[in-house]
CSV table of N, CA and C in Angstrom, one decimal:
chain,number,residue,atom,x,y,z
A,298,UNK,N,29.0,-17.3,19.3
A,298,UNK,CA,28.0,-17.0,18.3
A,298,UNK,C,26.6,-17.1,18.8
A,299,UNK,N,25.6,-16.1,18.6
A,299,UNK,CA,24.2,-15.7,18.9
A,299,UNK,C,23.4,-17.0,18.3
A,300,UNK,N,23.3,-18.0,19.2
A,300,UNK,CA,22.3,-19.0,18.4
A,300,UNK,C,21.0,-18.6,18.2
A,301,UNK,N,19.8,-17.9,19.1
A,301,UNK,CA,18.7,-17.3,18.9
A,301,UNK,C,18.4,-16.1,18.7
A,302,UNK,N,17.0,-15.5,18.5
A,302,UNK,CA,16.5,-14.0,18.7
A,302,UNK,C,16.0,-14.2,19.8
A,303,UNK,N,16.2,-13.2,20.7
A,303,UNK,CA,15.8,-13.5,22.4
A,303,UNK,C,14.2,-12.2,22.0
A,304,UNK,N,13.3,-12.5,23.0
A,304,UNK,CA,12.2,-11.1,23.1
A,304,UNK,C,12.6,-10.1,22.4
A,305,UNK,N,13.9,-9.6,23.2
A,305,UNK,CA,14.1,-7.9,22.7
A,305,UNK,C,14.5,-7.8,21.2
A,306,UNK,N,15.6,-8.9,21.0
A,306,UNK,CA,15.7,-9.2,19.4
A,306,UNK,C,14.4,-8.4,18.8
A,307,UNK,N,13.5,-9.2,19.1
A,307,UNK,CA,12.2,-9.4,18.3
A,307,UNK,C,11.7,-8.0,18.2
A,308,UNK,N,11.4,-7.4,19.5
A,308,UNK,CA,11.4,-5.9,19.8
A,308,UNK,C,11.7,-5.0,18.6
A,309,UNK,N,12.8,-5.4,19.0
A,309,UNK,CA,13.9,-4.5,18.2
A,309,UNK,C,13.7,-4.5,16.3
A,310,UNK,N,13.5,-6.2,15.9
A,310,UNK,CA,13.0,-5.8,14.7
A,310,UNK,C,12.2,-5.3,14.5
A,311,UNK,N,10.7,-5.8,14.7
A,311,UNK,CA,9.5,-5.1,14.8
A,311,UNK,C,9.2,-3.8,14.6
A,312,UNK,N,10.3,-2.9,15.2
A,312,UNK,CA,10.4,-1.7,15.3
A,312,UNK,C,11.0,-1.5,14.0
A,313,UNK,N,12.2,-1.9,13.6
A,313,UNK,CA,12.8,-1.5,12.4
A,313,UNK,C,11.3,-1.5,11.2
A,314,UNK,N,11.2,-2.8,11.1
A,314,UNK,CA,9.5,-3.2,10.2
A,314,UNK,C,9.1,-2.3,9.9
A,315,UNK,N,8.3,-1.5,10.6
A,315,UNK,CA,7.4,-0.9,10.8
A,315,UNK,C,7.0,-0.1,9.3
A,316,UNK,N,8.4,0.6,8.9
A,316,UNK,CA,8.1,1.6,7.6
A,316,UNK,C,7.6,0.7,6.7
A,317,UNK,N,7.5,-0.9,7.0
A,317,UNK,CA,6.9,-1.9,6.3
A,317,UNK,C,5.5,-1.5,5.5
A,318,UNK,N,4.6,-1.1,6.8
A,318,UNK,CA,3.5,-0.6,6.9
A,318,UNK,C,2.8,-0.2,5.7
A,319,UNK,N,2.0,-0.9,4.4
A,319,UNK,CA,1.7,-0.1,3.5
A,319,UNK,C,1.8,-0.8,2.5
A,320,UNK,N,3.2,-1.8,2.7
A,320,UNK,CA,3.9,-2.7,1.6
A,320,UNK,C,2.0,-2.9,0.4
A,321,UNK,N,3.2,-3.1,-0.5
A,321,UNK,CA,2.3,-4.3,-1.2
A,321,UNK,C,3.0,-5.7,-1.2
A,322,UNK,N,2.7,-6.8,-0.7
A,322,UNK,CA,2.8,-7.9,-1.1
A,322,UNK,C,2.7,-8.2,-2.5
A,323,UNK,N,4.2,-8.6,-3.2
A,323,UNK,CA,4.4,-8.8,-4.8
A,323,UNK,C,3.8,-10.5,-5.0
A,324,UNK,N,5.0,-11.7,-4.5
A,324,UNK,CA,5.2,-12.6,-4.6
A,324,UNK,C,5.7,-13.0,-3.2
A,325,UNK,N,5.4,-14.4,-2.9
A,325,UNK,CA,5.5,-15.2,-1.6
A,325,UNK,C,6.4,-16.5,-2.2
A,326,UNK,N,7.5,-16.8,-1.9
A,326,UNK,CA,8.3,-18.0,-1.8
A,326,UNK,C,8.6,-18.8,-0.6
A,327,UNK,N,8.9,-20.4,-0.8
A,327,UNK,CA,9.4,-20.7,0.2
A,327,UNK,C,11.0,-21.4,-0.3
A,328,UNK,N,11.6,-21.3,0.0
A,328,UNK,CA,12.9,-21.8,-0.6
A,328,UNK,C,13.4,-23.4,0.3
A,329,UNK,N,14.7,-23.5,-0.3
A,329,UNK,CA,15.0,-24.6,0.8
A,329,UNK,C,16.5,-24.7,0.2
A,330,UNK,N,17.6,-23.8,1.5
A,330,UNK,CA,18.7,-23.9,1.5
A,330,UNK,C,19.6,-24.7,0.8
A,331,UNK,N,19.2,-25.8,0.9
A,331,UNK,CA,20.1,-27.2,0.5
A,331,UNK,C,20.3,-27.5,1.8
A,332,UNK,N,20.0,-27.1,3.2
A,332,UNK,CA,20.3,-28.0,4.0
A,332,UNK,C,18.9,-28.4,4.7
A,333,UNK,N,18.7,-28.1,6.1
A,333,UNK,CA,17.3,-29.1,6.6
A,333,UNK,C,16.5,-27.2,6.6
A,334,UNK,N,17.5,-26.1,6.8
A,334,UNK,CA,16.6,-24.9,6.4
A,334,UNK,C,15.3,-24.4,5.7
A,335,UNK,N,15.0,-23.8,6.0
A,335,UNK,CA,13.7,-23.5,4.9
A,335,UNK,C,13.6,-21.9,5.5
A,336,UNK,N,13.3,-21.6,4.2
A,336,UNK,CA,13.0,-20.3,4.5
A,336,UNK,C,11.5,-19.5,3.9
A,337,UNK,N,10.9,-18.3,4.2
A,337,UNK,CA,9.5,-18.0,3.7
A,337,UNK,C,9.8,-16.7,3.5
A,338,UNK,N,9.7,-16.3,2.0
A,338,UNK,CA,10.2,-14.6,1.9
A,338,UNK,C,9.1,-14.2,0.3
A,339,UNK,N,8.6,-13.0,1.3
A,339,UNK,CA,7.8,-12.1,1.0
A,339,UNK,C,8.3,-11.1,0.3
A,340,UNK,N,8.0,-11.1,-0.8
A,340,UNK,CA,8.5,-10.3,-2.0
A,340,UNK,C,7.8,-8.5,-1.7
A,341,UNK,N,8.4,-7.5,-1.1
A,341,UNK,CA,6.9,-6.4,-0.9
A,341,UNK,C,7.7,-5.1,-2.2
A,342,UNK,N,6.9,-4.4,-2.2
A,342,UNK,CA,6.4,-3.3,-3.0
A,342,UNK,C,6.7,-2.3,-1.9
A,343,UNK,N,7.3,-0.8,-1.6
A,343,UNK,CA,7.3,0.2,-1.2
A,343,UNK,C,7.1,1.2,-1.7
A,344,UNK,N,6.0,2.0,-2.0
A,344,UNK,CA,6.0,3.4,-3.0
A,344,UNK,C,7.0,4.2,-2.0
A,345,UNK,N,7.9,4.7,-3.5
A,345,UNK,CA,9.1,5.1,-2.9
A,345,UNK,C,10.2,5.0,-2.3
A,346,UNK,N,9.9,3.3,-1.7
A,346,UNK,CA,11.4,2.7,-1.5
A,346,UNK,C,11.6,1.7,-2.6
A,347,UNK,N,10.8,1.3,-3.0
A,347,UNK,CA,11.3,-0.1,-4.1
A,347,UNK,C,11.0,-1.0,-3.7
A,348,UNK,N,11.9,-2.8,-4.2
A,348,UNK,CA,10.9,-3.7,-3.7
A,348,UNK,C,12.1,-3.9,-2.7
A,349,UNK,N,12.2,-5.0,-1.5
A,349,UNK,CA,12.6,-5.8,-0.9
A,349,UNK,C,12.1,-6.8,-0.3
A,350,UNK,N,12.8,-7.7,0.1
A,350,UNK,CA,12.9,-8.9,0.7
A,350,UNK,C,12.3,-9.0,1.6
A,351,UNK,N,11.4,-9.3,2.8
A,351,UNK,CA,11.3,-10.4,3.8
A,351,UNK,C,11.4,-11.1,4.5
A,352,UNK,N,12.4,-11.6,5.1
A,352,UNK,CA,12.6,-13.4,5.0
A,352,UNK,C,12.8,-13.7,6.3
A,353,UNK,N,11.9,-14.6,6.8
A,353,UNK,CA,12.1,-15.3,7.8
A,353,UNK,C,12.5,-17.0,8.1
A,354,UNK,N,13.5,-17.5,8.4
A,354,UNK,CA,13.2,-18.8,8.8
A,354,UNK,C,12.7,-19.4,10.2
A,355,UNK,N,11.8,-20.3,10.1
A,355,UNK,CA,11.4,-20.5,11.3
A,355,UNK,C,11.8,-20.8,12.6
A,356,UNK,N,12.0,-20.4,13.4
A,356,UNK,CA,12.3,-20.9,14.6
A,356,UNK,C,14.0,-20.0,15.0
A,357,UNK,N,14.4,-19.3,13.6
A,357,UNK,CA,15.7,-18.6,14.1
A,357,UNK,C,15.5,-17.2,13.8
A,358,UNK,N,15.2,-16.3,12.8
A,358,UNK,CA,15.2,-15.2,12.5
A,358,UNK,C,14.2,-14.6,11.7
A,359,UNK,N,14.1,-13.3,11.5
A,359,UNK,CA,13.5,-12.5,10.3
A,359,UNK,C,14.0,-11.3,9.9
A,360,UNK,N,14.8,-11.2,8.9
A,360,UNK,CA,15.6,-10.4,8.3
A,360,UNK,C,14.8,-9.5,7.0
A,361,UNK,N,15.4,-8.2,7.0
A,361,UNK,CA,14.6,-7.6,5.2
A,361,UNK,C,16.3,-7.3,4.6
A,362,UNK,N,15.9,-8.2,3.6
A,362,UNK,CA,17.0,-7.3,2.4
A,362,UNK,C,16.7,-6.9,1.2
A,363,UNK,N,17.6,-6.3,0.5
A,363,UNK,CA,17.3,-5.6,-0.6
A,363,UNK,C,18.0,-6.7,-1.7
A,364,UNK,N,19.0,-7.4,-1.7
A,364,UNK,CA,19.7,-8.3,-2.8
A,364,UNK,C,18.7,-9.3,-2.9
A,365,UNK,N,18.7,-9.5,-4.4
A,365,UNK,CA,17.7,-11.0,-5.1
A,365,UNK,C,18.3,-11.8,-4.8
A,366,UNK,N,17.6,-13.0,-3.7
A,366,UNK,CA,17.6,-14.1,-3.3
A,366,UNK,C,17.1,-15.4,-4.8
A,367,UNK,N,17.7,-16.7,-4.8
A,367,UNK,CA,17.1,-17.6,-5.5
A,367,UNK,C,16.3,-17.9,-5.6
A,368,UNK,N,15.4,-17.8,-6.4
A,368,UNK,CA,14.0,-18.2,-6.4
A,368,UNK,C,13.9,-19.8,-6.8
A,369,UNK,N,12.9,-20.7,-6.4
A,369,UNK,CA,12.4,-22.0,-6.9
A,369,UNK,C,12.4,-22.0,-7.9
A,370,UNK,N,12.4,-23.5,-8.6
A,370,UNK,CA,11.9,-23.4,-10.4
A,370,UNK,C,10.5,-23.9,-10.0
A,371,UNK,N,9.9,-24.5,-9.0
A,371,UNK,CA,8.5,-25.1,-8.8
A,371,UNK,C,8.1,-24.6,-8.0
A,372,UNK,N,6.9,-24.0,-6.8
A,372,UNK,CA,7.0,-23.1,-6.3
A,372,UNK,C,6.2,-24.3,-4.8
A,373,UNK,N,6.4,-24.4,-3.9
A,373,UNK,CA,6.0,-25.1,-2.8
A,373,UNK,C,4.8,-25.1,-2.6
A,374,UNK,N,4.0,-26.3,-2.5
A,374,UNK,CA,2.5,-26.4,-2.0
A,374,UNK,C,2.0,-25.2,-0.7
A,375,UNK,N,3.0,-24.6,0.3
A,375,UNK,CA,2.5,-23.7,1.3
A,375,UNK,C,2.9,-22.6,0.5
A,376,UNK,N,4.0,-22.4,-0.4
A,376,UNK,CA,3.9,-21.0,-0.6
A,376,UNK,C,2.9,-20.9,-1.9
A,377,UNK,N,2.4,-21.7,-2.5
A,377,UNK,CA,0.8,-21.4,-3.4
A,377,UNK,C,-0.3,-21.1,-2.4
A,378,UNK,N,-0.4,-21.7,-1.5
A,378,UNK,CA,-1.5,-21.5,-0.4
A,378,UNK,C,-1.6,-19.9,0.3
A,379,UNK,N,-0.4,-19.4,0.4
A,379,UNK,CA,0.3,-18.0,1.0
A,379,UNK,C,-0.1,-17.1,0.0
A,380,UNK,N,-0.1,-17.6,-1.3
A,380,UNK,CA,0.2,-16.4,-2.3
A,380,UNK,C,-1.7,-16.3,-2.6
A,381,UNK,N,-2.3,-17.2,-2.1
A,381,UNK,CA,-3.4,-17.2,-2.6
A,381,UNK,C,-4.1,-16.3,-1.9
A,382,UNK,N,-3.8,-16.7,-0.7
A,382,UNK,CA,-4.5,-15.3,0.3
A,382,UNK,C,-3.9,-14.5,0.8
A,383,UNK,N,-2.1,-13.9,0.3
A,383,UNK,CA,-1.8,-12.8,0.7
A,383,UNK,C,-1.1,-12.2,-0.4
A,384,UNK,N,-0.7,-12.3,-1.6
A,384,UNK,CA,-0.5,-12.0,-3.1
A,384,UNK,C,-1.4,-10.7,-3.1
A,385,UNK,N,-0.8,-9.6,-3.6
A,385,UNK,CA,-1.5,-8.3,-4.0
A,385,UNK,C,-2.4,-8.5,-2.6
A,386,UNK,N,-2.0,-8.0,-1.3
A,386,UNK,CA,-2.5,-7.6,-0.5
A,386,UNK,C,-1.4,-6.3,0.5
A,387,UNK,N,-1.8,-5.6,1.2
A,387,UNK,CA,-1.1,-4.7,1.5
A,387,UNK,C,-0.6,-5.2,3.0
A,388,UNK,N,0.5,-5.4,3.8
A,388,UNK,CA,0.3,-5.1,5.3
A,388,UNK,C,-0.2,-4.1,5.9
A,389,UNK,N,-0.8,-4.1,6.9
A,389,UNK,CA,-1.8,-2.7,7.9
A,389,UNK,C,-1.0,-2.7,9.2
A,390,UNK,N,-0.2,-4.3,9.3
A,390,UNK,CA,0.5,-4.4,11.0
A,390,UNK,C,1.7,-4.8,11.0
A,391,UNK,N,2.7,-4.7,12.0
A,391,UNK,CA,3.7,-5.8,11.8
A,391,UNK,C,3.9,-5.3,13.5
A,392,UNK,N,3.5,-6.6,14.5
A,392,UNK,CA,3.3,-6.3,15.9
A,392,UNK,C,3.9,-7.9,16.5
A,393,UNK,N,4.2,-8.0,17.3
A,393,UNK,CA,5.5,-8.7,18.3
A,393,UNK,C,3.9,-9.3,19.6
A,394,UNK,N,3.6,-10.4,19.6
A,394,UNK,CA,2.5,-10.6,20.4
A,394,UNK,C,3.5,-11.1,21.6
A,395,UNK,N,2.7,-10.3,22.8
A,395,UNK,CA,2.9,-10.4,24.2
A,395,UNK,C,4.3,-10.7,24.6
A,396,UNK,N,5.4,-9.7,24.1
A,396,UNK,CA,6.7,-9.3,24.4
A,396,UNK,C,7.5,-10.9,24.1
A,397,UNK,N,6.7,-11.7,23.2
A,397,UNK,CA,7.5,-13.1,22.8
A,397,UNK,C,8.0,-12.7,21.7
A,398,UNK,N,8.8,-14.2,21.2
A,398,UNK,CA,9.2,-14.3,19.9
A,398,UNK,C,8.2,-14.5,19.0
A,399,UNK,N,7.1,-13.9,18.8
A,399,UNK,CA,5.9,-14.4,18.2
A,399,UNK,C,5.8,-12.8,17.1
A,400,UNK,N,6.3,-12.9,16.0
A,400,UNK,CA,5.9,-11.8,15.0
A,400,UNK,C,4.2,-12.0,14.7
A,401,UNK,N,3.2,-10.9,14.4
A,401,UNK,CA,2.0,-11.2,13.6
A,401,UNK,C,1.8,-9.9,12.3
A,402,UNK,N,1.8,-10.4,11.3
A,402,UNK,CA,1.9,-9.7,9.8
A,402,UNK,C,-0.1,-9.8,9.2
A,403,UNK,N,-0.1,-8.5,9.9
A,403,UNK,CA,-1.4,-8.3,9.3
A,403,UNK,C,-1.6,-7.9,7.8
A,404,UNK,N,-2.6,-8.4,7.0
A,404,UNK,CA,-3.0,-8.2,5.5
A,404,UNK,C,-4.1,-7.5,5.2
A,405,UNK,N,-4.1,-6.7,3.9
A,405,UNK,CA,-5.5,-6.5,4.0
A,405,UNK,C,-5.8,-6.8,2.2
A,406,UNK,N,-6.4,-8.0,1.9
A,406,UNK,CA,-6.5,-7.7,0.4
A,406,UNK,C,-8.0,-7.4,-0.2
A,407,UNK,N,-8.1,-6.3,-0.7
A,407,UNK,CA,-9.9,-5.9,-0.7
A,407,UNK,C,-10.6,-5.3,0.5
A,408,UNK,N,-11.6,-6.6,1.2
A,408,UNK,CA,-11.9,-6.2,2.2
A,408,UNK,C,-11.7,-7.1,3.0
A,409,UNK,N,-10.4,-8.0,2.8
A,409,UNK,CA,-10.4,-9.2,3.6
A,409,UNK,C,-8.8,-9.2,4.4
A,410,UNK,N,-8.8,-9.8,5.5
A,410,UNK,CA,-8.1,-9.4,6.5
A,410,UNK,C,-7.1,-11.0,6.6
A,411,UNK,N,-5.8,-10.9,6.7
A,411,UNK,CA,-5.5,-12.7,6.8
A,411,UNK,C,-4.5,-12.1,7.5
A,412,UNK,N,-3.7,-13.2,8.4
A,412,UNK,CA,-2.6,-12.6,9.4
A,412,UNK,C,-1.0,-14.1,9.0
A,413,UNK,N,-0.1,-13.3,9.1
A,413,UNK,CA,0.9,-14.2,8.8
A,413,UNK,C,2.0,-14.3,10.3
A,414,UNK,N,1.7,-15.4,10.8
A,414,UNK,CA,2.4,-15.4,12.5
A,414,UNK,C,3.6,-16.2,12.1
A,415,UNK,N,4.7,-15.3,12.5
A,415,UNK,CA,6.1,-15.7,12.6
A,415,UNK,C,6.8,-16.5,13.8
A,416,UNK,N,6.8,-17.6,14.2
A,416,UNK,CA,7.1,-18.0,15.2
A,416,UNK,C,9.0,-18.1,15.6
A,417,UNK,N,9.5,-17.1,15.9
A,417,UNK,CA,10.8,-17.4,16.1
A,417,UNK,C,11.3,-17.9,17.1
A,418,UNK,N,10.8,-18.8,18.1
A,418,UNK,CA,11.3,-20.2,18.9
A,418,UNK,C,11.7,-21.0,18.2
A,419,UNK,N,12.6,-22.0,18.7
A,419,UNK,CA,13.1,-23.0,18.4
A,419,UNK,C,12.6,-24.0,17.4
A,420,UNK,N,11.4,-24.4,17.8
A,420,UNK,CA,10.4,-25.1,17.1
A,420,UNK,C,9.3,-24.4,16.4
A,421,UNK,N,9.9,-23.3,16.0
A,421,UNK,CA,9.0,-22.2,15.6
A,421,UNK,C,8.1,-22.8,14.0
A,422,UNK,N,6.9,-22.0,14.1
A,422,UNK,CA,6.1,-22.0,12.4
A,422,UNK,C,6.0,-21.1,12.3
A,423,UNK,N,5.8,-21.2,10.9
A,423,UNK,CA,4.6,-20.2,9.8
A,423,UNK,C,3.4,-20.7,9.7
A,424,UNK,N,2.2,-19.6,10.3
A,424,UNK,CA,0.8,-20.0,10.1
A,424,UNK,C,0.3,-18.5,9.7
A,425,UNK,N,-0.7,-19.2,8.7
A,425,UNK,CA,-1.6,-18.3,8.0
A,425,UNK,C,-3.1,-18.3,8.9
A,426,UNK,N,-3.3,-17.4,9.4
A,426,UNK,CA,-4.7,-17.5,9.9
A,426,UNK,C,-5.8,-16.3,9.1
A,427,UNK,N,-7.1,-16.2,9.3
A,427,UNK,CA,-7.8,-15.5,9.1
A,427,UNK,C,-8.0,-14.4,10.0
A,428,UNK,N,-9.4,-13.5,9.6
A,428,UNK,CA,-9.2,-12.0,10.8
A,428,UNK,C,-10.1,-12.9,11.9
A,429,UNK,N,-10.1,-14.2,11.8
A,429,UNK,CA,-10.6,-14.6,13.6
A,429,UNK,C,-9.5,-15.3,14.3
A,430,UNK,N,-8.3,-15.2,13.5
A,430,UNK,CA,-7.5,-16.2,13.9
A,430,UNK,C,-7.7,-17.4,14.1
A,431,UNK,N,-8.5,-17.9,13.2
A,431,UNK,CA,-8.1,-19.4,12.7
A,431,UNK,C,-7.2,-20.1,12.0
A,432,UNK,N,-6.8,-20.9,11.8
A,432,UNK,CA,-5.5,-21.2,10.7
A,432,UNK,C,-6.5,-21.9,9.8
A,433,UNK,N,-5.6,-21.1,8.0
A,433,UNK,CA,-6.0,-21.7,7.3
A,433,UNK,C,-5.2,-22.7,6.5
C-alpha cells in the first residue's frame, strides 16, 4: 500500500487542478475524522461544472470530489480564519513549488491576493499567507 504522494504524485495532481482555475471559493471547513486526521476542504463553485470538493489532509494527500462530505456542527478556529480571507474569492493558480510536495493555491478576492500552501510531506501544514508571502 502507497503510504505517500511522491513529487510526481504532486505533478500529476496539479495538472489534473488546473480546470480548477476560476473556481469560486463557496465555504472552507476543517473537519476531524474521528481519528488523529484532520482534514481542510474547500467548498468551490465552477461555472458550468457545479460545486465540488477540495480536500486535502496534511502531510498525506489532496484529492477533489464531487460527494458531500460531513460538515462540523461548530466550525474550527483555522477554518474561520481561512474563510475570512479566502470565502467568496476566486483561485487565479494552482502550482507545485520547485518539483516538491509543496501545492500553492492562489486567491484573488477584490483586489486582494492571499495564497493557500499545501504541504504534503510527512509533517506537512496548511498556511495561509499573503501576496508577500507572509503567513497570516
Amino acid at each position: 500500500m502507497k503510504q505517500a504522494m511522491t513529487s510526481i504524485d504532486v505533478a500529476m495532481i496539479v495538472s489534473e487542478l488546473q480546470h480548477l482555475v476560476g473556481s469560486r471559493i463557496e465555504k472552507i471547513y476543517k473537519t476531524d475524522t474521528g481519528t488523529d486526521i484532520e482534514q481542510i476542504r474547500l467548498n468551490l463553485y465552477l461555472f458550468g461544472e457545479g460545486r465540488s470538493d477540495l480536500v486535502t489532509t496534511p502531510g498525506a494527500c489532496v484529492y477533489l470530489t464531487a460527494h458531500p462530505l460531513p460538515s462540523p456542527k461548530t466550525p474550527a478556529m483555522f477554518a474561520m480564519t481561512l474563510r475570512k480571507y479566502l470565502s467568496h474569492g476566486r483561485i487565479v493558480s494552482i502550482e507545485q513549488y520547485d518539483f516538491d510536495r509543496i501545492i500553492e493555491i492562489k486567491t484573488m478576492r477584490g483586489e486582494v491576493e492571499h495564497g493557500l500552501i499545501l504541504e504534503i510531506f510527512p509533517t506537512g501544514n496548511v498556511i495561509l499567507v499573503n501576496h508577500e508571502h507572509k503567513i497570516i
